[in-house]
Coordinates of C-alpha atoms and ligand atoms in Angstrom, one line a residue:
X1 CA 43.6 -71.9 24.1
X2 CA 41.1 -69.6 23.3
X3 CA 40.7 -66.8 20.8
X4 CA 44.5 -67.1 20.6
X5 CA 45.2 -67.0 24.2
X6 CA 46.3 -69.6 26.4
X7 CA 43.5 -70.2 29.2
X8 CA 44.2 -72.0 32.9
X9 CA 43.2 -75.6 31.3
X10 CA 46.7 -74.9 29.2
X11 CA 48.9 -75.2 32.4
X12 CA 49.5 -77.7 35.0
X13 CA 49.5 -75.6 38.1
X14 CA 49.8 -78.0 40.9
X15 CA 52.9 -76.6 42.8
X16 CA 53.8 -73.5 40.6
X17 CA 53.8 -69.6 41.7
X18 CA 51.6 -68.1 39.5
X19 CA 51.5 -64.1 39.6
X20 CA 48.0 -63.6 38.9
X21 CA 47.2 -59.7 38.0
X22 CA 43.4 -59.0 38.9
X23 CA 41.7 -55.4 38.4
X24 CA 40.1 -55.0 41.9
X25 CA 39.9 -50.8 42.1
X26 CA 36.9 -50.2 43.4
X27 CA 35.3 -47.0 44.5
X28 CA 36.6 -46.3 48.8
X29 CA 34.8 -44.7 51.4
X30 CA 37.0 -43.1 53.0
X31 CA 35.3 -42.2 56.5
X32 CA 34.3 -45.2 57.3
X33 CA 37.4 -47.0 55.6
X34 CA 35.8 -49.6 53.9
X35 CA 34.7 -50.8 49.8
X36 CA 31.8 -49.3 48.8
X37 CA 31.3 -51.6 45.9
X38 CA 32.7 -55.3 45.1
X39 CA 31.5 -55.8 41.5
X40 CA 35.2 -56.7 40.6
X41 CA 36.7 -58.2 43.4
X42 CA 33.5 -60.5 43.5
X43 CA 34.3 -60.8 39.3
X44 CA 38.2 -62.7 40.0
X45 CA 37.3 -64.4 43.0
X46 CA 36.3 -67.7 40.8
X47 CA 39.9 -67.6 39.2
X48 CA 41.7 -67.4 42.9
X49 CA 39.7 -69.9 44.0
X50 CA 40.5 -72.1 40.9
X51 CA 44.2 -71.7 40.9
X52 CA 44.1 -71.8 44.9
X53 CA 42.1 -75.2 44.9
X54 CA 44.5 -77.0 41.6
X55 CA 47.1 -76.5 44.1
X56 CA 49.3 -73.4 42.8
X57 CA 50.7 -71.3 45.0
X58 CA 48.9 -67.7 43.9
X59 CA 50.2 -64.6 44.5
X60 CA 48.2 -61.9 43.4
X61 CA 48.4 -58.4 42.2
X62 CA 46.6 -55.8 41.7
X63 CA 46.3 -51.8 41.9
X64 CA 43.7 -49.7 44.1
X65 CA 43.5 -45.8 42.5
X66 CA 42.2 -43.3 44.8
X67 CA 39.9 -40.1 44.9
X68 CA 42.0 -37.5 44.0
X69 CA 43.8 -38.2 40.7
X70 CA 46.9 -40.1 40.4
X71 CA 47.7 -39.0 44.1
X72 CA 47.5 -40.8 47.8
X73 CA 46.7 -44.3 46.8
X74 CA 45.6 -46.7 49.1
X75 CA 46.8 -50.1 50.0
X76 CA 45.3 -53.1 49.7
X77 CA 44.3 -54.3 53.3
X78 CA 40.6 -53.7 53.0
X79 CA 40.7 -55.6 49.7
X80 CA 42.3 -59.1 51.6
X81 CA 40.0 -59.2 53.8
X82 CA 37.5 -59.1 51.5
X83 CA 38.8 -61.5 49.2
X84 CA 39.4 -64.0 52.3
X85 CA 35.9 -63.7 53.1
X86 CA 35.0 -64.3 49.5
X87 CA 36.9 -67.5 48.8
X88 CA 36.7 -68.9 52.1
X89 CA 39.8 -69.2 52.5
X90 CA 43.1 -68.0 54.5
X91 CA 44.5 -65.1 52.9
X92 CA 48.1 -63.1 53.8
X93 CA 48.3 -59.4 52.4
X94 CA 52.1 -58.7 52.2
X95 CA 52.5 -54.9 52.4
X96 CA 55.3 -54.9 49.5
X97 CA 55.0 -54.8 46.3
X98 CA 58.4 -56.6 45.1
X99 CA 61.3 -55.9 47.9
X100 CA 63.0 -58.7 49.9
X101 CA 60.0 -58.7 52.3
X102 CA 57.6 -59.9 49.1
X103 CA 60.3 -62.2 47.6
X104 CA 60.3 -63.8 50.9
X105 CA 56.5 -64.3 51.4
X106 CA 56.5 -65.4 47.5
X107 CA 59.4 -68.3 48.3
X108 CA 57.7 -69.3 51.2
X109 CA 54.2 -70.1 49.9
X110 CA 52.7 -73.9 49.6
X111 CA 50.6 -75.3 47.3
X112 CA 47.2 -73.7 47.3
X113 CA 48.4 -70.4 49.7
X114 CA 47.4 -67.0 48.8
X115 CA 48.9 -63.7 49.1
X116 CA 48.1 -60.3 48.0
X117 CA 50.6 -58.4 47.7
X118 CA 50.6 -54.2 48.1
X119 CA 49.5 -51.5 45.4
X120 CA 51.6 -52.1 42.0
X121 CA 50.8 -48.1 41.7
X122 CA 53.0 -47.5 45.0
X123 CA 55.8 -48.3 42.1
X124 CA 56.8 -45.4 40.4
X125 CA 57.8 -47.3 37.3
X126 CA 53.7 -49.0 37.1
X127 CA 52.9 -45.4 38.0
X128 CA 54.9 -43.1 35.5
X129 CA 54.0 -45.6 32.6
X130 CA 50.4 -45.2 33.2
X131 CA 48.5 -43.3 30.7
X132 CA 51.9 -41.8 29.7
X133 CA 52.8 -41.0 26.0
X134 CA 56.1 -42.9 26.7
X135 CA 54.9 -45.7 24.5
X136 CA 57.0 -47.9 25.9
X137 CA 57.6 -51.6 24.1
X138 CA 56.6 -54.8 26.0
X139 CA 60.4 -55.4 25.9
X140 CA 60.5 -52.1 27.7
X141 CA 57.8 -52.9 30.0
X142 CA 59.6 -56.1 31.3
X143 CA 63.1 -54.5 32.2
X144 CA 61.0 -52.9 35.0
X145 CA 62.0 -53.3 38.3
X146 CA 58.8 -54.9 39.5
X147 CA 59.1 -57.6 36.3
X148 CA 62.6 -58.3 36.9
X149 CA 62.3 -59.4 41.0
X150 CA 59.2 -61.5 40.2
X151 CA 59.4 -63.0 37.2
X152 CA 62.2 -65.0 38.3
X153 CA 60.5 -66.0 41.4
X154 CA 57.5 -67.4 39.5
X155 CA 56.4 -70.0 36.9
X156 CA 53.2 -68.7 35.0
X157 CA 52.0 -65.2 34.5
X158 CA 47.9 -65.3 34.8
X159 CA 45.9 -62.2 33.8
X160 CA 42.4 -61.7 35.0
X161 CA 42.4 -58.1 34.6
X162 CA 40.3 -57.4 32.0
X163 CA 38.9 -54.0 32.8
X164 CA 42.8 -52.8 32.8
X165 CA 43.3 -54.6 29.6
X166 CA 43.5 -51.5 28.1
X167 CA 46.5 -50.1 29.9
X168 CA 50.2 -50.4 29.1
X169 CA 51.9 -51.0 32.4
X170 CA 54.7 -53.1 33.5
X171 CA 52.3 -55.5 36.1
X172 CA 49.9 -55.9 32.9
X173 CA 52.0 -56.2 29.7
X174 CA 55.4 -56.6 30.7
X175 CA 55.6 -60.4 32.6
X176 CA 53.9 -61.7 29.1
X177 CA 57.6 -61.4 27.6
X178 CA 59.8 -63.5 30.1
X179 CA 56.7 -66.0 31.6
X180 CA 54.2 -68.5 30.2
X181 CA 51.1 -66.4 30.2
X182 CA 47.3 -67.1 30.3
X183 CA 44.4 -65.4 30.9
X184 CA 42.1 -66.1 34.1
X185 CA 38.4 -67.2 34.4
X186 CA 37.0 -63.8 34.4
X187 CA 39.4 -62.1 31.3
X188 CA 38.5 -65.6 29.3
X189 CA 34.3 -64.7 30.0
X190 CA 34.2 -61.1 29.8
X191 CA 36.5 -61.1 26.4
X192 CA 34.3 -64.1 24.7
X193 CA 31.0 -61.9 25.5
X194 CA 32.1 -58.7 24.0
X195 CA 33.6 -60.0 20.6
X196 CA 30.3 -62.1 20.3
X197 CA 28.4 -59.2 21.0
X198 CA 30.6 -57.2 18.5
X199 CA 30.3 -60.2 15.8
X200 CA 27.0 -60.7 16.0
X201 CA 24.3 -58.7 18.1
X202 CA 20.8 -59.7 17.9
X203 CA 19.3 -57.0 16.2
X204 CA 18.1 -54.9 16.8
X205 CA 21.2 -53.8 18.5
X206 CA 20.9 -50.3 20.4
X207 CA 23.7 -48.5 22.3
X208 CA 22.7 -46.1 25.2
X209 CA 25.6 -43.8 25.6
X210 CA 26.1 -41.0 28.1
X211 CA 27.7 -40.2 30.8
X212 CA 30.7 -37.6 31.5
X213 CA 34.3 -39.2 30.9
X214 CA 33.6 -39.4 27.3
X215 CA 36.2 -38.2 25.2
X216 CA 36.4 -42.2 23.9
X217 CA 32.1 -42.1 23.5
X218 CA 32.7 -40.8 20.3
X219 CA 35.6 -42.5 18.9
X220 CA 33.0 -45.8 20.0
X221 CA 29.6 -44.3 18.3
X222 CA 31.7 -43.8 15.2
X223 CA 33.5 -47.1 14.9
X224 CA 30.2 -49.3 15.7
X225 CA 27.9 -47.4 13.6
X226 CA 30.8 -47.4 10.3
X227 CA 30.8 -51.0 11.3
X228 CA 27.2 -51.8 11.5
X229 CA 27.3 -53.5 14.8
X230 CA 24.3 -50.7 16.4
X231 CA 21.3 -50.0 14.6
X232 CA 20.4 -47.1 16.7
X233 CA 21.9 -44.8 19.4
X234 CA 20.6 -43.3 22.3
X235 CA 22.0 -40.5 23.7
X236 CA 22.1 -38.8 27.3
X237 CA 24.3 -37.4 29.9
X238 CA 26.6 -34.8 28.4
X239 CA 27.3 -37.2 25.2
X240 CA 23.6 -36.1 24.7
X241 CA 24.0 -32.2 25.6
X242 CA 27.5 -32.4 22.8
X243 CA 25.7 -34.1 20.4
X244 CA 23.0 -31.4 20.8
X245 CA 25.4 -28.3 20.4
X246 CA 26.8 -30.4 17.0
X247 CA 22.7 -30.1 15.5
X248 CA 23.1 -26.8 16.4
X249 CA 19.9 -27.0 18.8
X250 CA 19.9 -24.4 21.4
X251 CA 20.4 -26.5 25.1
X252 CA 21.1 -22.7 26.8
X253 CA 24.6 -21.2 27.0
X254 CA 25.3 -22.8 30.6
X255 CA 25.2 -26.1 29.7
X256 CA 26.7 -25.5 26.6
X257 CA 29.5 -23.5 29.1
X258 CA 29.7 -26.7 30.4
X259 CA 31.0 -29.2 28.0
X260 CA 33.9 -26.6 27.1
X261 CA 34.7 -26.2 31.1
X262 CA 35.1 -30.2 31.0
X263 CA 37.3 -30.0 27.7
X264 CA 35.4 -31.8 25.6
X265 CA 35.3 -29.1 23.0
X266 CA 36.6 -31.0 20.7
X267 CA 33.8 -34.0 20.9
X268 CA 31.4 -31.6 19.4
X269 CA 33.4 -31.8 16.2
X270 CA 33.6 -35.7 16.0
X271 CA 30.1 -35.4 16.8
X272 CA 29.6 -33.5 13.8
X273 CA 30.8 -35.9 11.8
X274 CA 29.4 -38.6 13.0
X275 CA 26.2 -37.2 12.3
X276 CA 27.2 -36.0 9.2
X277 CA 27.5 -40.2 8.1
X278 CA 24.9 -41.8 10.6
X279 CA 22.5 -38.7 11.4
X280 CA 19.4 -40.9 10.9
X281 CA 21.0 -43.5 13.6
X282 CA 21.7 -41.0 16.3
X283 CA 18.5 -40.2 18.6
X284 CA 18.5 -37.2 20.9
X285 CA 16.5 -36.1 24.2
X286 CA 13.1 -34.5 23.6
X287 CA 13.0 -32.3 26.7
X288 CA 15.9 -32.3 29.5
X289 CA 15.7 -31.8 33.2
X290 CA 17.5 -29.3 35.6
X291 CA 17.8 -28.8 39.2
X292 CA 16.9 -25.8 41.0
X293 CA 16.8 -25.7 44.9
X294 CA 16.8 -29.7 44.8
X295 CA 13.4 -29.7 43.2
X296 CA 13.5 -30.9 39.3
X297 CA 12.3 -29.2 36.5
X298 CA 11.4 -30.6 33.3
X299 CA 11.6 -28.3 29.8
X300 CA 11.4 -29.2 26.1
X301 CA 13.8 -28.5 23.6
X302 CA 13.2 -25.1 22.2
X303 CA 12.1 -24.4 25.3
X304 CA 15.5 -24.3 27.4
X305 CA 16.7 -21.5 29.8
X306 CA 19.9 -20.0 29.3
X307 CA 21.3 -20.4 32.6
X308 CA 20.8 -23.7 33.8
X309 CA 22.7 -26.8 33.8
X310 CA 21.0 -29.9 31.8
X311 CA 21.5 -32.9 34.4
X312 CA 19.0 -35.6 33.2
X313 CA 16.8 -36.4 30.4
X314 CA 13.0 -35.7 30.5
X315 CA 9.8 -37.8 30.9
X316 CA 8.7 -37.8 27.1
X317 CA 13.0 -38.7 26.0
X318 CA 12.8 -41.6 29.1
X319 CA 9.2 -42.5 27.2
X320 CA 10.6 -42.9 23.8
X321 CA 14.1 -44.8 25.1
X322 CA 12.2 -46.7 27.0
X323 CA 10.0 -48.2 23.7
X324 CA 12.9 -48.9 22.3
X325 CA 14.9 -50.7 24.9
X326 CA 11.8 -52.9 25.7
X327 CA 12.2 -54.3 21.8
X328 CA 15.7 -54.0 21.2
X329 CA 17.3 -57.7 20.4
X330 CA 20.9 -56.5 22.4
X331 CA 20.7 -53.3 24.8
X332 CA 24.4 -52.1 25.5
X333 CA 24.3 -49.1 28.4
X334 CA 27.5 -47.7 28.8
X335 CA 27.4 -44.0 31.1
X336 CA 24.6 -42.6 32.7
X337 CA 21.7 -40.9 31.5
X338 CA 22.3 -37.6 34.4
X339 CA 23.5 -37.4 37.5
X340 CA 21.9 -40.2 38.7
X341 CA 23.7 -39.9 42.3
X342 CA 21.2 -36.9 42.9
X343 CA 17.3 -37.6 43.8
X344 CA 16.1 -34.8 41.9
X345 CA 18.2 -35.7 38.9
X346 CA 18.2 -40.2 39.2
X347 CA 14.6 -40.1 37.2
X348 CA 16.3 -40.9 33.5
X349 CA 19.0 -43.3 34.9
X350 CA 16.7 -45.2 36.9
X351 CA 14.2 -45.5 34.2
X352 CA 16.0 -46.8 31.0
X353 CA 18.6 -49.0 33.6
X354 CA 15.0 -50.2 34.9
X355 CA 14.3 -51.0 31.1
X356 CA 17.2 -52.7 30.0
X357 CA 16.8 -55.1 32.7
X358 CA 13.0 -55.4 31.1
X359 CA 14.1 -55.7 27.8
X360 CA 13.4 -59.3 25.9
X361 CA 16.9 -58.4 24.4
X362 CA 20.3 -59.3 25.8
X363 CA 21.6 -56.0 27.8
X364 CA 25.5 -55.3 28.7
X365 CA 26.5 -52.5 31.4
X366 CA 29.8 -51.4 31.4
X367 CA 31.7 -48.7 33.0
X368 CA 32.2 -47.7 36.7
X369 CA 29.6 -45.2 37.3
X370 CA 26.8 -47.3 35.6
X371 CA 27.7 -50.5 37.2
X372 CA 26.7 -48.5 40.3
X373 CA 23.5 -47.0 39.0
X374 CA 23.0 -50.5 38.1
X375 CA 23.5 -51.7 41.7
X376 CA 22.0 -48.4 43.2
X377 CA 18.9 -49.2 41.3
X378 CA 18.6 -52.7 42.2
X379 CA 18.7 -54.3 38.7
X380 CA 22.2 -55.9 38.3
X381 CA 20.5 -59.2 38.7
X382 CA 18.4 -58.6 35.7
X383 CA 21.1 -57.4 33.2
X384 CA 23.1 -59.9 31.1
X385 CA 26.0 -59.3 31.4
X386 CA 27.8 -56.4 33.7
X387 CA 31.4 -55.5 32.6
X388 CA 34.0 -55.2 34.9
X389 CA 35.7 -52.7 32.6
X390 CA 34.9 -49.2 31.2
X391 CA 37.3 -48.1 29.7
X392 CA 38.7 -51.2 28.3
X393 CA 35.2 -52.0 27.0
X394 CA 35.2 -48.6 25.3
X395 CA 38.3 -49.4 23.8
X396 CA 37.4 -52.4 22.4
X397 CA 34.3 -51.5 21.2
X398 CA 35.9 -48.5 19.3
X399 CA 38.1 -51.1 17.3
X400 CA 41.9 -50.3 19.0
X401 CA 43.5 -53.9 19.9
X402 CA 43.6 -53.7 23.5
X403 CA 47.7 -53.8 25.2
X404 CA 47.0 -56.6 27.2
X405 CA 44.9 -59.0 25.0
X406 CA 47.8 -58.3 22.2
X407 CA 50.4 -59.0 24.9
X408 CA 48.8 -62.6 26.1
X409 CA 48.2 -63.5 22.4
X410 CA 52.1 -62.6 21.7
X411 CA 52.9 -65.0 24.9
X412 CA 50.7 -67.7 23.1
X413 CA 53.2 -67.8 20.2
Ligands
ADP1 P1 30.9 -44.6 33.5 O1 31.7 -44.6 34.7 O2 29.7 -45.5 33.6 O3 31.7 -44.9 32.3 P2 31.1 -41.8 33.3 O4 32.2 -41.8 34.3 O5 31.3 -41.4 31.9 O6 30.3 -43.2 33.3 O7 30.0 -40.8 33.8 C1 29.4 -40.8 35.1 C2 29.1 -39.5 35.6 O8 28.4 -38.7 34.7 C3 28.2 -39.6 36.8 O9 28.9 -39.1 38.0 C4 27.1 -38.6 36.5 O10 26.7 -37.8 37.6 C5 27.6 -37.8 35.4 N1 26.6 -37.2 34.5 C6 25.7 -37.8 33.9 N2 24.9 -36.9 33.1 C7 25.5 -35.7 33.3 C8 25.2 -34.4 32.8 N3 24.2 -34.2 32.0 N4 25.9 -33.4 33.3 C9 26.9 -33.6 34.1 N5 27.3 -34.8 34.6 C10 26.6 -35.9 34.2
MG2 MG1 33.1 -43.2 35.6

């Protein structure tokens, strides 16, 4: 048992099915049909291999998203193989999620077999609960379909999904209400880190937020400044370009075009009031960057053309960040500093990722698209700690009890 939830040491698993839920969505090429990044199925492969080698019969589930939102999902074939070469060891992907063809596989399995079954998100139930205002209860959640064939089927619920933890589905809250429940290796490491970090940072502690799926950013800069857990924030990506348009600094009507085309209108208020309380915490860019013809161009504030979109932050900002990264006592980096995936436009990622993994401090990188920079860059090896999550590190980090850490604590009980 730890913080409140059972861990793998609570159970006796020789000869039980354990439904183990991992978070193994990676990003998919889809031309050459094959995983362009294995950060997370790398992340859960310690807890299959645990559960696999104590002799339980694991069964695993998981989701895979896909390009286009919330449409044409793939399956999971690419990601068995994977695992199988990962632990080492024989592997079945069952392409069924919970009909008699998975029941069967399921009842069939001796101690220490593995199978992975299909995409939970090929259920409509996983899929019309997701990120739905339906609200459902965990009670709810476990009268699903998908709950209600395996459950029965099983003996112990394991969750080592941590970067879903902050989704409400029936696959991650739902088999807490009818099955002993624990969290796996990876949940139990990834959730100890962050509330440490959150308890106590070594100080100073400096958040480097940017970035473009930020409509939580904000909801995180406020809660962790009112709480005193960062000393200072850095800013870049479009976080920096909103927080720009708050201090009423001219950043040229494009890119100020911008941040209302991507609906995040509304950040510039928060912003506002964030600054408002913590103005004196909150450091801006210096001079930005834009693209024009592939070549880069580097411009100071007050010095910004109207018609150009602001991609990346400039040589003096990636100067001044840098300084302060170097002697920062706990670096957290969570979205990137421009669009990094670009040559002309990589210089400010590249840089302050280069310096976090410098820093004497303790860095953490979370979120999708930064955990690639991170790897693009060649520095993952040099960072602390790299998150599986985004999202659900977000969450946490803005103060919101995550579903599935509330659900596994309820199971504890
Ligand atoms: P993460 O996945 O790490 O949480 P986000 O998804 O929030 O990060 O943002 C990543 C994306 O932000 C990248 O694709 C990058 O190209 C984009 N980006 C960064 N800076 C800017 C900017 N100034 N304008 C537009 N897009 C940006
Ligand atoms: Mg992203």
């Amino acid at each position: 048992m730890k913080h409140g939830i059972n861990t793998i040491d609570d159970f006796n698993v020789r000869g039980k099915t354990v439904l183990l839920r991992v978070d193994i969505n990676e990003p998919v090429d889809k031309e050459k049909n094959r995983l362009k990044d294995l950060t997370r199925i790398e992340g859960c492969i310690p807890t299959i291999k645990e559960l696999s080698d104590k002799g339980a019969k694991v069964v695993i589930l998981a989701h895979q998203g896909s390009d286009i939102e919330y449409q044409s999902y793939y399956d999971l074939s690419l990601h068995a193989q994977v695992i199988h070469e990962l632990t080492g060891k024989p592997l079945e992907f069952v392409p069924d999620v919970c009909g008699p063809y998975a029941q069967k596989k399921i009842n069939e399995l001796n101690e220490g077999e593995i199978i992975l079954l299909d995409n939970v998100r090929f259920m409509a139930e996983e899929m019309t609960l997701f990120e739905t205002k339906l609200n459902l209860t965990f009670e709810q959640q476990a009268q699903t379909l998908v709950v209600r064939k395996l459950a029965p089927l099983a003996d112990l619920y394991v969750c080592d999904a941590f970067a879903a933890a902050h989704r409400s589905q029936p696959t991650l809250v739902g088999f807490q209400q009818v099955l002993p429940s624990a969290m796996g290796r990876l949940f139990e490491k990834e959730y100890t880190i962050i509330s440490d970090i959150l308890k106590s940072p070594k100080r100073p502690c400096v958040f480097v937020l940017g970035g473009a799926k930020i409509q939580d950013a904000f909801l995180m800069m406020d809660k962790v400044l009112k709480e005193g857990t960062a000393d200072l924030v850095l800013t870049g990506g479009l976080v920096a370009n909103i927080v720009m348009v708050a201090k009423d600094i001219d950043i040229g009507k494009a890119s100020e075009d911008f941040i209302y085309k991507k609906n995040l209108g509304e950040c510039i208020d928060m912003a506002r009031q964030i600054l408002y309380a913590y103005g004196d915490k909150i450091l801006t860019p210096v001079d930005f960057a834009y693209v024009e013809d592939d070549v880069r161009h580097e411009v100071a504030v007050g010095d910004i053309p109207q018609d150009k979109l602001l991609i990346d932050i400039g040589a003096k900002t990636i100067a001044r960040f840098e300084q302060i990264i170097h002697e920062a006592g706990t670096v957290f980096m969570n979205g990137p500093m421009g669009v990094f995936e670009k040559k002309p436009s990589e210089a400010g990622t590249k840089a302050i990722w280069e310096a976090a993994a410098d820093t004497k401090g303790y860095s953490v990188i979370g979120g999708g698209d930064s955990v690639a920079a991170a790897n693009l860059f060649g520095v993952s090896d040099q960072i602390g700690y790299i998150c599986t999550g985004g999202g659900a590190l977000v969450r946490f980090l803005s103060g919101e009890e995550l579903p599935v850490v509330k659900a596994l604590k309820g199971a504890a009980n």
